[in-house]
Amino acid sequence: MAISTTISTTISATRRWLLATVLTAAVLSGCAQAPPPTTGTATSGAAFPVTVQAGNGPVTIKARPTRIVSLSPTATEMLYAMSAGSQVTAVDDQSDFPTNAPRTKLSGFKPNAEGVAGYKPDLVLIQNDANGLLAALTRLKITVLVLPSATTLTSAYAQMTALGTATGHQQQAAQAVAAEKSKIATAVASTQGRGKGLKVYYEVDPTYYSATSKTFVGDIYRQFGMIDIADAAKGTAPDYPQLSAEFVVRSAPDLIVLADTKCCGQSAATVGKRPAFADVPAVRTGSVVAVDDDIASRWGPRAADLTAAVAAAIVHRKA
């Protein structure tokens, strides 16, 4: 069976940024774990300094930060979830949630140290050390926390805890983590085990980039006992492999999760029109779920929304 892997679509600049971030995370997978438990007992109004363990090692924060610059959309969401938004001075051009975050033209993909320093930050949050930003800001005596892509829900929770300590919101961070855990547990329980053994294909973009169970989103599928078809793939980016149409059809996924709806206009209808996809179990049973691209790519508080969407797809799946 010959299937064309070429899909006529234009991937937006936002999607290219995400794919570049994904592939960078894959290359750096050996150091992409979220920070382990922190030291210090910071809460709102608590005494500083505190020390947190981040992707760039132990970082000591001398005083409660009041001019935070976030170049990570996930970190931005975490800050606002723990009521630290009033301490945020600027966020990058991809930090579109919440809508009241002070969005700027700063880039997390191609950051400019002078541009960041212009906001006079006392704490800068970055996902990875692009463009030598860490060294440049360190020379300017600006405190930086590297908060890399989480690989599990547990590591995402640990990252939020670390950020809570760093900002003086440890109690609020703990509450945000507890709320997320509760929502995810509720979503998983709602399926009554019906996800166990189902095969899932997670689509990052229409050129068939996906994510294995060794990633944060793959960990969500593990909560349901699902089998990630990308685990059987091989590629230069093992945790985020680029599959092929043939591979997906041959794997016969029971559920397809589309994380390329906003960027690339993908939907159950467009997937169903792909050559040979009409016979894929997920398409045949109407089990193609479209999710918000951003929610599907960020390991912050809205991971619970992604989990709920997957749970709903499982519950409404036709046998």
PDB file of N, CA and C in Angstrom, residues 65-148:
ATOM      1  N   PRO A  65      11.473  37.983  43.936  1.00  0.00           N
ATOM      2  CA  PRO A  65      11.498  38.687  42.650  1.00  0.00           C
ATOM      3  C   PRO A  65      10.220  39.472  42.411  1.00  0.00           C
ATOM      4  N   THR A  66      10.377  40.664  41.865  1.00  0.00           N
ATOM      5  CA  THR A  66       9.225  41.517  41.573  1.00  0.00           C
ATOM      6  C   THR A  66       9.198  41.959  40.109  1.00  0.00           C
ATOM      7  N   ARG A  67      10.242  41.594  39.346  1.00  0.00           N
ATOM      8  CA  ARG A  67      10.296  41.933  37.916  1.00  0.00           C
ATOM      9  C   ARG A  67      10.730  40.684  37.141  1.00  0.00           C
ATOM     10  N   ILE A  68       9.804  39.760  37.012  1.00  0.00           N
ATOM     11  CA  ILE A  68      10.086  38.480  36.358  1.00  0.00           C
ATOM     12  C   ILE A  68       9.854  38.602  34.851  1.00  0.00           C
ATOM     13  N   VAL A  69      10.784  38.063  34.088  1.00  0.00           N
ATOM     14  CA  VAL A  69      10.610  37.938  32.638  1.00  0.00           C
ATOM     15  C   VAL A  69      10.553  36.447  32.320  1.00  0.00           C
ATOM     16  N   SER A  70       9.481  36.021  31.691  1.00  0.00           N
ATOM     17  CA  SER A  70       9.325  34.610  31.327  1.00  0.00           C
ATOM     18  C   SER A  70       9.416  34.436  29.825  1.00  0.00           C
ATOM     19  N   LEU A  71      10.367  33.611  29.390  1.00  0.00           N
ATOM     20  CA  LEU A  71      10.510  33.279  27.976  1.00  0.00           C
ATOM     21  C   LEU A  71      10.030  31.855  27.717  1.00  0.00           C
ATOM     22  N   SER A  72       9.192  31.363  28.603  1.00  0.00           N
ATOM     23  CA  SER A  72       8.631  30.019  28.476  1.00  0.00           C
ATOM     24  C   SER A  72       7.123  30.097  28.660  1.00  0.00           C
ATOM     25  N   PRO A  73       6.328  29.772  27.637  1.00  0.00           N
ATOM     26  CA  PRO A  73       4.876  29.808  27.776  1.00  0.00           C
ATOM     27  C   PRO A  73       4.359  28.949  28.923  1.00  0.00           C
ATOM     28  N   THR A  74       4.991  27.797  29.152  1.00  0.00           N
ATOM     29  CA  THR A  74       4.562  26.940  30.247  1.00  0.00           C
ATOM     30  C   THR A  74       4.844  27.598  31.587  1.00  0.00           C
ATOM     31  N   ALA A  75       6.037  28.167  31.749  1.00  0.00           N
ATOM     32  CA  ALA A  75       6.372  28.852  32.999  1.00  0.00           C
ATOM     33  C   ALA A  75       5.414  30.002  33.244  1.00  0.00           C
ATOM     34  N   THR A  76       5.043  30.709  32.177  1.00  0.00           N
ATOM     35  CA  THR A  76       4.094  31.808  32.314  1.00  0.00           C
ATOM     36  C   THR A  76       2.768  31.314  32.877  1.00  0.00           C
ATOM     37  N   GLU A  77       2.266  30.205  32.346  1.00  0.00           N
ATOM     38  CA  GLU A  77       1.010  29.650  32.834  1.00  0.00           C
ATOM     39  C   GLU A  77       1.132  29.221  34.292  1.00  0.00           C
ATOM     40  N   MET A  78       2.263  28.653  34.640  1.00  0.00           N
ATOM     41  CA  MET A  78       2.482  28.235  36.023  1.00  0.00           C
ATOM     42  C   MET A  78       2.473  29.434  36.969  1.00  0.00           C
ATOM     43  N   LEU A  79       3.131  30.507  36.577  1.00  0.00           N
ATOM     44  CA  LEU A  79       3.201  31.701  37.421  1.00  0.00           C
ATOM     45  C   LEU A  79       1.808  32.222  37.748  1.00  0.00           C
ATOM     46  N   TYR A  80       0.979  32.300  36.745  1.00  0.00           N
ATOM     47  CA  TYR A  80      -0.360  32.840  36.974  1.00  0.00           C
ATOM     48  C   TYR A  80      -1.236  31.858  37.742  1.00  0.00           C
ATOM     49  N   ALA A  81      -1.001  30.576  37.583  1.00  0.00           N
ATOM     50  CA  ALA A  81      -1.773  29.575  38.322  1.00  0.00           C
ATOM     51  C   ALA A  81      -1.482  29.639  39.818  1.00  0.00           C
ATOM     52  N   MET A  82      -0.292  30.114  40.180  1.00  0.00           N
ATOM     53  CA  MET A  82       0.082  30.216  41.602  1.00  0.00           C
ATOM     54  C   MET A  82      -0.012  31.653  42.104  1.00  0.00           C
ATOM     55  N   SER A  83      -0.776  32.485  41.395  1.00  0.00           N
ATOM     56  CA  SER A  83      -1.034  33.875  41.798  1.00  0.00           C
ATOM     57  C   SER A  83       0.221  34.725  41.874  1.00  0.00           C
ATOM     58  N   ALA A  84       1.188  34.462  40.998  1.00  0.00           N
ATOM     59  CA  ALA A  84       2.410  35.258  40.957  1.00  0.00           C
ATOM     60  C   ALA A  84       2.412  36.225  39.783  1.00  0.00           C
ATOM     61  N   GLY A  85       1.270  36.415  39.151  1.00  0.00           N
ATOM     62  CA  GLY A  85       1.192  37.262  37.978  1.00  0.00           C
ATOM     63  C   GLY A  85       1.588  38.706  38.224  1.00  0.00           C
ATOM     64  N   SER A  86       1.323  39.210  39.425  1.00  0.00           N
ATOM     65  CA  SER A  86       1.656  40.602  39.721  1.00  0.00           C
ATOM     66  C   SER A  86       3.158  40.849  39.735  1.00  0.00           C
ATOM     67  N   GLN A  87       3.948  39.773  39.790  1.00  0.00           N
ATOM     68  CA  GLN A  87       5.401  39.906  39.807  1.00  0.00           C
ATOM     69  C   GLN A  87       6.006  39.809  38.405  1.00  0.00           C
ATOM     70  N   VAL A  88       5.161  39.588  37.403  1.00  0.00           N
ATOM     71  CA  VAL A  88       5.628  39.390  36.040  1.00  0.00           C
ATOM     72  C   VAL A  88       5.659  40.721  35.293  1.00  0.00           C
ATOM     73  N   THR A  89       6.828  41.062  34.760  1.00  0.00           N
ATOM     74  CA  THR A  89       7.018  42.307  34.019  1.00  0.00           C
ATOM     75  C   THR A  89       6.842  42.118  32.518  1.00  0.00           C
ATOM     76  N   ALA A  90       7.297  40.978  31.996  1.00  0.00           N
ATOM     77  CA  ALA A  90       7.214  40.727  30.555  1.00  0.00           C
ATOM     78  C   ALA A  90       7.244  39.235  30.282  1.00  0.00           C
ATOM     79  N   VAL A  91       6.561  38.827  29.200  1.00  0.00           N
ATOM     80  CA  VAL A  91       6.595  37.427  28.769  1.00  0.00           C
ATOM     81  C   VAL A  91       6.892  37.401  27.274  1.00  0.00           C
ATOM     82  N   ASP A  92       7.264  36.257  26.768  1.00  0.00           N
ATOM     83  CA  ASP A  92       7.663  36.140  25.370  1.00  0.00           C
ATOM     84  C   ASP A  92       6.462  36.171  24.425  1.00  0.00           C
ATOM     85  N   ASP A  93       6.765  36.196  23.140  1.00  0.00           N
ATOM     86  CA  ASP A  93       5.718  36.344  22.126  1.00  0.00           C
ATOM     87  C   ASP A  93       4.818  35.137  21.979  1.00  0.00           C
ATOM     88  N   GLN A  94       5.203  33.994  22.559  1.00  0.00           N
ATOM     89  CA  GLN A  94       4.367  32.799  22.493  1.00  0.00           C
ATOM     90  C   GLN A  94       3.530  32.590  23.747  1.00  0.00           C
ATOM     91  N   SER A  95       3.749  33.375  24.773  1.00  0.00           N
ATOM     92  CA  SER A  95       2.995  33.253  26.028  1.00  0.00           C
ATOM     93  C   SER A  95       1.640  33.937  25.863  1.00  0.00           C
ATOM     94  N   ASP A  96       0.686  33.211  25.301  1.00  0.00           N
ATOM     95  CA  ASP A  96      -0.626  33.770  24.996  1.00  0.00           C
ATOM     96  C   ASP A  96      -1.703  33.409  26.015  1.00  0.00           C
ATOM     97  N   PHE A  97      -1.285  32.776  27.116  1.00  0.00           N
ATOM     98  CA  PHE A  97      -2.251  32.417  28.164  1.00  0.00           C
ATOM     99  C   PHE A  97      -1.582  32.568  29.521  1.00  0.00           C
ATOM    100  N   PRO A  98      -2.259  33.245  30.462  1.00  0.00           N
ATOM    101  CA  PRO A  98      -3.556  33.897  30.310  1.00  0.00           C
ATOM    102  C   PRO A  98      -3.455  35.160  29.455  1.00  0.00           C
ATOM    103  N   THR A  99      -4.581  35.653  29.018  1.00  0.00           N
ATOM    104  CA  THR A  99      -4.579  36.771  28.082  1.00  0.00           C
ATOM    105  C   THR A  99      -4.093  38.074  28.703  1.00  0.00           C
ATOM    106  N   ASN A 100      -4.096  38.163  30.032  1.00  0.00           N
ATOM    107  CA  ASN A 100      -3.649  39.398  30.673  1.00  0.00           C
ATOM    108  C   ASN A 100      -2.152  39.400  30.977  1.00  0.00           C
ATOM    109  N   ALA A 101      -1.430  38.356  30.563  1.00  0.00           N
ATOM    110  CA  ALA A 101       0.020  38.340  30.748  1.00  0.00           C
ATOM    111  C   ALA A 101       0.632  39.431  29.868  1.00  0.00           C
ATOM    112  N   PRO A 102       1.674  40.110  30.352  1.00  0.00           N
ATOM    113  CA  PRO A 102       2.279  41.214  29.592  1.00  0.00           C
ATOM    114  C   PRO A 102       3.120  40.715  28.413  1.00  0.00           C
ATOM    115  N   ARG A 103       2.445  40.330  27.352  1.00  0.00           N
ATOM    116  CA  ARG A 103       3.090  39.754  26.176  1.00  0.00           C
ATOM    117  C   ARG A 103       3.913  40.803  25.432  1.00  0.00           C
ATOM    118  N   THR A 104       5.088  40.425  24.971  1.00  0.00           N
ATOM    119  CA  THR A 104       5.988  41.333  24.264  1.00  0.00           C
ATOM    120  C   THR A 104       6.495  40.669  22.986  1.00  0.00           C
ATOM    121  N   LYS A 105       7.452  41.292  22.338  1.00  0.00           N
ATOM    122  CA  LYS A 105       8.072  40.725  21.148  1.00  0.00           C
ATOM    123  C   LYS A 105       9.302  39.887  21.487  1.00  0.00           C
ATOM    124  N   LEU A 106       9.582  39.705  22.762  1.00  0.00           N
ATOM    125  CA  LEU A 106      10.710  38.876  23.164  1.00  0.00           C
ATOM    126  C   LEU A 106      10.525  37.455  22.645  1.00  0.00           C
ATOM    127  N   SER A 107      11.610  36.838  22.204  1.00  0.00           N
ATOM    128  CA  SER A 107      11.545  35.478  21.673  1.00  0.00           C
ATOM    129  C   SER A 107      12.269  34.504  22.595  1.00  0.00           C
ATOM    130  N   GLY A 108      11.627  33.386  22.872  1.00  0.00           N
ATOM    131  CA  GLY A 108      12.280  32.339  23.634  1.00  0.00           C
ATOM    132  C   GLY A 108      13.098  31.433  22.738  1.00  0.00           C
ATOM    133  N   PHE A 109      12.766  31.436  21.441  1.00  0.00           N
ATOM    134  CA  PHE A 109      13.475  30.592  20.479  1.00  0.00           C
ATOM    135  C   PHE A 109      14.776  31.244  20.033  1.00  0.00           C
ATOM    136  N   LYS A 110      14.718  32.549  19.772  1.00  0.00           N
ATOM    137  CA  LYS A 110      15.914  33.306  19.400  1.00  0.00           C
ATOM    138  C   LYS A 110      16.023  34.533  20.318  1.00  0.00           C
ATOM    139  N   PRO A 111      16.347  34.288  21.574  1.00  0.00           N
ATOM    140  CA  PRO A 111      16.350  35.379  22.553  1.00  0.00           C
ATOM    141  C   PRO A 111      17.511  36.353  22.359  1.00  0.00           C
ATOM    142  N   ASN A 112      17.268  37.573  22.737  1.00  0.00           N
ATOM    143  CA  ASN A 112      18.278  38.613  22.683  1.00  0.00           C
ATOM    144  C   ASN A 112      18.524  39.103  24.105  1.00  0.00           C
ATOM    145  N   ALA A 113      19.745  38.938  24.594  1.00  0.00           N
ATOM    146  CA  ALA A 113      20.059  39.273  25.979  1.00  0.00           C
ATOM    147  C   ALA A 113      19.799  40.744  26.280  1.00  0.00           C
ATOM    148  N   GLU A 114      20.162  41.610  25.349  1.00  0.00           N
ATOM    149  CA  GLU A 114      19.955  43.047  25.578  1.00  0.00           C
ATOM    150  C   GLU A 114      18.470  43.378  25.665  1.00  0.00           C
ATOM    151  N   GLY A 115      17.681  42.725  24.809  1.00  0.00           N
ATOM    152  CA  GLY A 115      16.243  42.953  24.842  1.00  0.00           C
ATOM    153  C   GLY A 115      15.636  42.525  26.163  1.00  0.00           C
ATOM    154  N   VAL A 116      16.090  41.369  26.667  1.00  0.00           N
ATOM    155  CA  VAL A 116      15.598  40.876  27.958  1.00  0.00           C
ATOM    156  C   VAL A 116      16.040  41.810  29.079  1.00  0.00           C
ATOM    157  N   ALA A 117      17.307  42.183  29.072  1.00  0.00           N
ATOM    158  CA  ALA A 117      17.853  43.045  30.122  1.00  0.00           C
ATOM    159  C   ALA A 117      17.166  44.401  30.160  1.00  0.00           C
ATOM    160  N   GLY A 118      16.633  44.825  29.010  1.00  0.00           N
ATOM    161  CA  GLY A 118      15.966  46.113  28.948  1.00  0.00           C
ATOM    162  C   GLY A 118      14.763  46.222  29.860  1.00  0.00           C
ATOM    163  N   TYR A 119      14.208  45.082  30.262  1.00  0.00           N
ATOM    164  CA  TYR A 119      13.069  45.081  31.181  1.00  0.00           C
ATOM    165  C   TYR A 119      13.507  45.105  32.642  1.00  0.00           C
ATOM    166  N   LYS A 120      14.812  45.173  32.872  1.00  0.00           N
ATOM    167  CA  LYS A 120      15.397  45.235  34.218  1.00  0.00           C
ATOM    168  C   LYS A 120      14.867  44.118  35.130  1.00  0.00           C
ATOM    169  N   PRO A 121      14.947  42.874  34.652  1.00  0.00           N
ATOM    170  CA  PRO A 121      14.406  41.760  35.448  1.00  0.00           C
ATOM    171  C   PRO A 121      15.287  41.402  36.633  1.00  0.00           C
ATOM    172  N   ASP A 122      14.657  40.904  37.690  1.00  0.00           N
ATOM    173  CA  ASP A 122      15.419  40.324  38.788  1.00  0.00           C
ATOM    174  C   ASP A 122      15.351  38.794  38.752  1.00  0.00           C
ATOM    175  N   LEU A 123      14.573  38.253  37.802  1.00  0.00           N
ATOM    176  CA  LEU A 123      14.525  36.810  37.571  1.00  0.00           C
ATOM    177  C   LEU A 123      14.049  36.569  36.143  1.00  0.00           C
ATOM    178  N   VAL A 124      14.778  35.714  35.418  1.00  0.00           N
ATOM    179  CA  VAL A 124      14.393  35.356  34.054  1.00  0.00           C
ATOM    180  C   VAL A 124      14.188  33.848  33.982  1.00  0.00           C
ATOM    181  N   LEU A 125      13.095  33.442  33.371  1.00  0.00           N
ATOM    182  CA  LEU A 125      12.759  32.027  33.229  1.00  0.00           C
ATOM    183  C   LEU A 125      12.885  31.631  31.768  1.00  0.00           C
ATOM    184  N   ILE A 126      13.680  30.599  31.482  1.00  0.00           N
ATOM    185  CA  ILE A 126      13.857  30.136  30.115  1.00  0.00           C
ATOM    186  C   ILE A 126      13.680  28.630  30.057  1.00  0.00           C
ATOM    187  N   GLN A 127      13.260  28.148  28.882  1.00  0.00           N
ATOM    188  CA  GLN A 127      13.071  26.705  28.707  1.00  0.00           C
ATOM    189  C   GLN A 127      14.374  26.013  28.351  1.00  0.00           C
ATOM    190  N   ASN A 128      15.187  26.667  27.511  1.00  0.00           N
ATOM    191  CA  ASN A 128      16.490  26.111  27.171  1.00  0.00           C
ATOM    192  C   ASN A 128      17.441  27.264  26.859  1.00  0.00           C
ATOM    193  N   ASP A 129      18.713  26.961  26.846  1.00  0.00           N
ATOM    194  CA  ASP A 129      19.727  28.005  26.699  1.00  0.00           C
ATOM    195  C   ASP A 129      19.997  28.316  25.228  1.00  0.00           C
ATOM    196  N   ALA A 130      18.999  28.881  24.563  1.00  0.00           N
ATOM    197  CA  ALA A 130      19.164  29.249  23.157  1.00  0.00           C
ATOM    198  C   ALA A 130      19.994  30.526  23.046  1.00  0.00           C
ATOM    199  N   ASN A 131      20.804  30.597  21.996  1.00  0.00           N
ATOM    200  CA  ASN A 131      21.571  31.807  21.691  1.00  0.00           C
ATOM    201  C   ASN A 131      22.551  32.210  22.799  1.00  0.00           C
ATOM    202  N   GLY A 132      22.934  31.265  23.661  1.00  0.00           N
ATOM    203  CA  GLY A 132      23.866  31.589  24.730  1.00  0.00           C
ATOM    204  C   GLY A 132      23.299  32.583  25.731  1.00  0.00           C
ATOM    205  N   LEU A 133      21.963  32.566  25.880  1.00  0.00           N
ATOM    206  CA  LEU A 133      21.306  33.555  26.733  1.00  0.00           C
ATOM    207  C   LEU A 133      21.732  33.436  28.197  1.00  0.00           C
ATOM    208  N   LEU A 134      21.885  32.221  28.685  1.00  0.00           N
ATOM    209  CA  LEU A 134      22.231  32.020  30.091  1.00  0.00           C
ATOM    210  C   LEU A 134      23.543  32.713  30.442  1.00  0.00           C
ATOM    211  N   ALA A 135      24.573  32.492  29.636  1.00  0.00           N
ATOM    212  CA  ALA A 135      25.877  33.099  29.911  1.00  0.00           C
ATOM    213  C   ALA A 135      25.801  34.613  29.816  1.00  0.00           C
ATOM    214  N   ALA A 136      25.067  35.107  28.824  1.00  0.00           N
ATOM    215  CA  ALA A 136      24.961  36.549  28.629  1.00  0.00           C
ATOM    216  C   ALA A 136      24.270  37.221  29.807  1.00  0.00           C
ATOM    217  N   LEU A 137      23.187  36.629  30.287  1.00  0.00           N
ATOM    218  CA  LEU A 137      22.470  37.221  31.419  1.00  0.00           C
ATOM    219  C   LEU A 137      23.257  37.069  32.714  1.00  0.00           C
ATOM    220  N   THR A 138      23.989  35.964  32.837  1.00  0.00           N
ATOM    221  CA  THR A 138      24.827  35.764  34.025  1.00  0.00           C
ATOM    222  C   THR A 138      25.895  36.853  34.099  1.00  0.00           C
ATOM    223  N   ARG A 139      26.463  37.196  32.955  1.00  0.00           N
ATOM    224  CA  ARG A 139      27.459  38.274  32.937  1.00  0.00           C
ATOM    225  C   ARG A 139      26.851  39.611  33.372  1.00  0.00           C
ATOM    226  N   LEU A 140      25.558  39.764  33.127  1.00  0.00           N
ATOM    227  CA  LEU A 140      24.871  40.987  33.527  1.00  0.00           C
ATOM    228  C   LEU A 140      24.338  40.897  34.957  1.00  0.00           C
ATOM    229  N   LYS A 141      24.710  39.789  35.639  1.00  0.00           N
ATOM    230  CA  LYS A 141      24.307  39.551  37.026  1.00  0.00           C
ATOM    231  C   LYS A 141      22.783  39.477  37.180  1.00  0.00           C
ATOM    232  N   ILE A 142      22.141  38.869  36.196  1.00  0.00           N
ATOM    233  CA  ILE A 142      20.697  38.635  36.236  1.00  0.00           C
ATOM    234  C   ILE A 142      20.457  37.158  36.545  1.00  0.00           C
ATOM    235  N   THR A 143      19.640  36.882  37.538  1.00  0.00           N
ATOM    236  CA  THR A 143      19.355  35.503  37.946  1.00  0.00           C
ATOM    237  C   THR A 143      18.472  34.813  36.909  1.00  0.00           C
ATOM    238  N   VAL A 144      18.872  33.601  36.542  1.00  0.00           N
ATOM    239  CA  VAL A 144      18.145  32.846  35.518  1.00  0.00           C
ATOM    240  C   VAL A 144      17.805  31.451  36.041  1.00  0.00           C
ATOM    241  N   LEU A 145      16.582  31.025  35.769  1.00  0.00           N
ATOM    242  CA  LEU A 145      16.180  29.638  36.020  1.00  0.00           C
ATOM    243  C   LEU A 145      15.897  28.977  34.684  1.00  0.00           C
ATOM    244  N   VAL A 146      16.573  27.874  34.398  1.00  0.00           N
ATOM    245  CA  VAL A 146      16.276  27.080  33.213  1.00  0.00           C
ATOM    246  C   VAL A 146      15.249  26.024  33.616  1.00  0.00           C
ATOM    247  N   LEU A 147      14.090  26.075  33.000  1.00  0.00           N
ATOM    248  CA  LEU A 147      13.004  25.149  33.312  1.00  0.00           C
ATOM    249  C   LEU A 147      12.691  24.344  32.054  1.00  0.00           C
ATOM    250  N   PRO A 148      13.431  23.256  31.822  1.00  0.00           N
ATOM    251  CA  PRO A 148      13.307  22.505  30.573  1.00  0.00           C
ATOM    252  C   PRO A 148      12.020  21.706  30.471  1.00  0.00           C
TER     253      PRO A 148
END
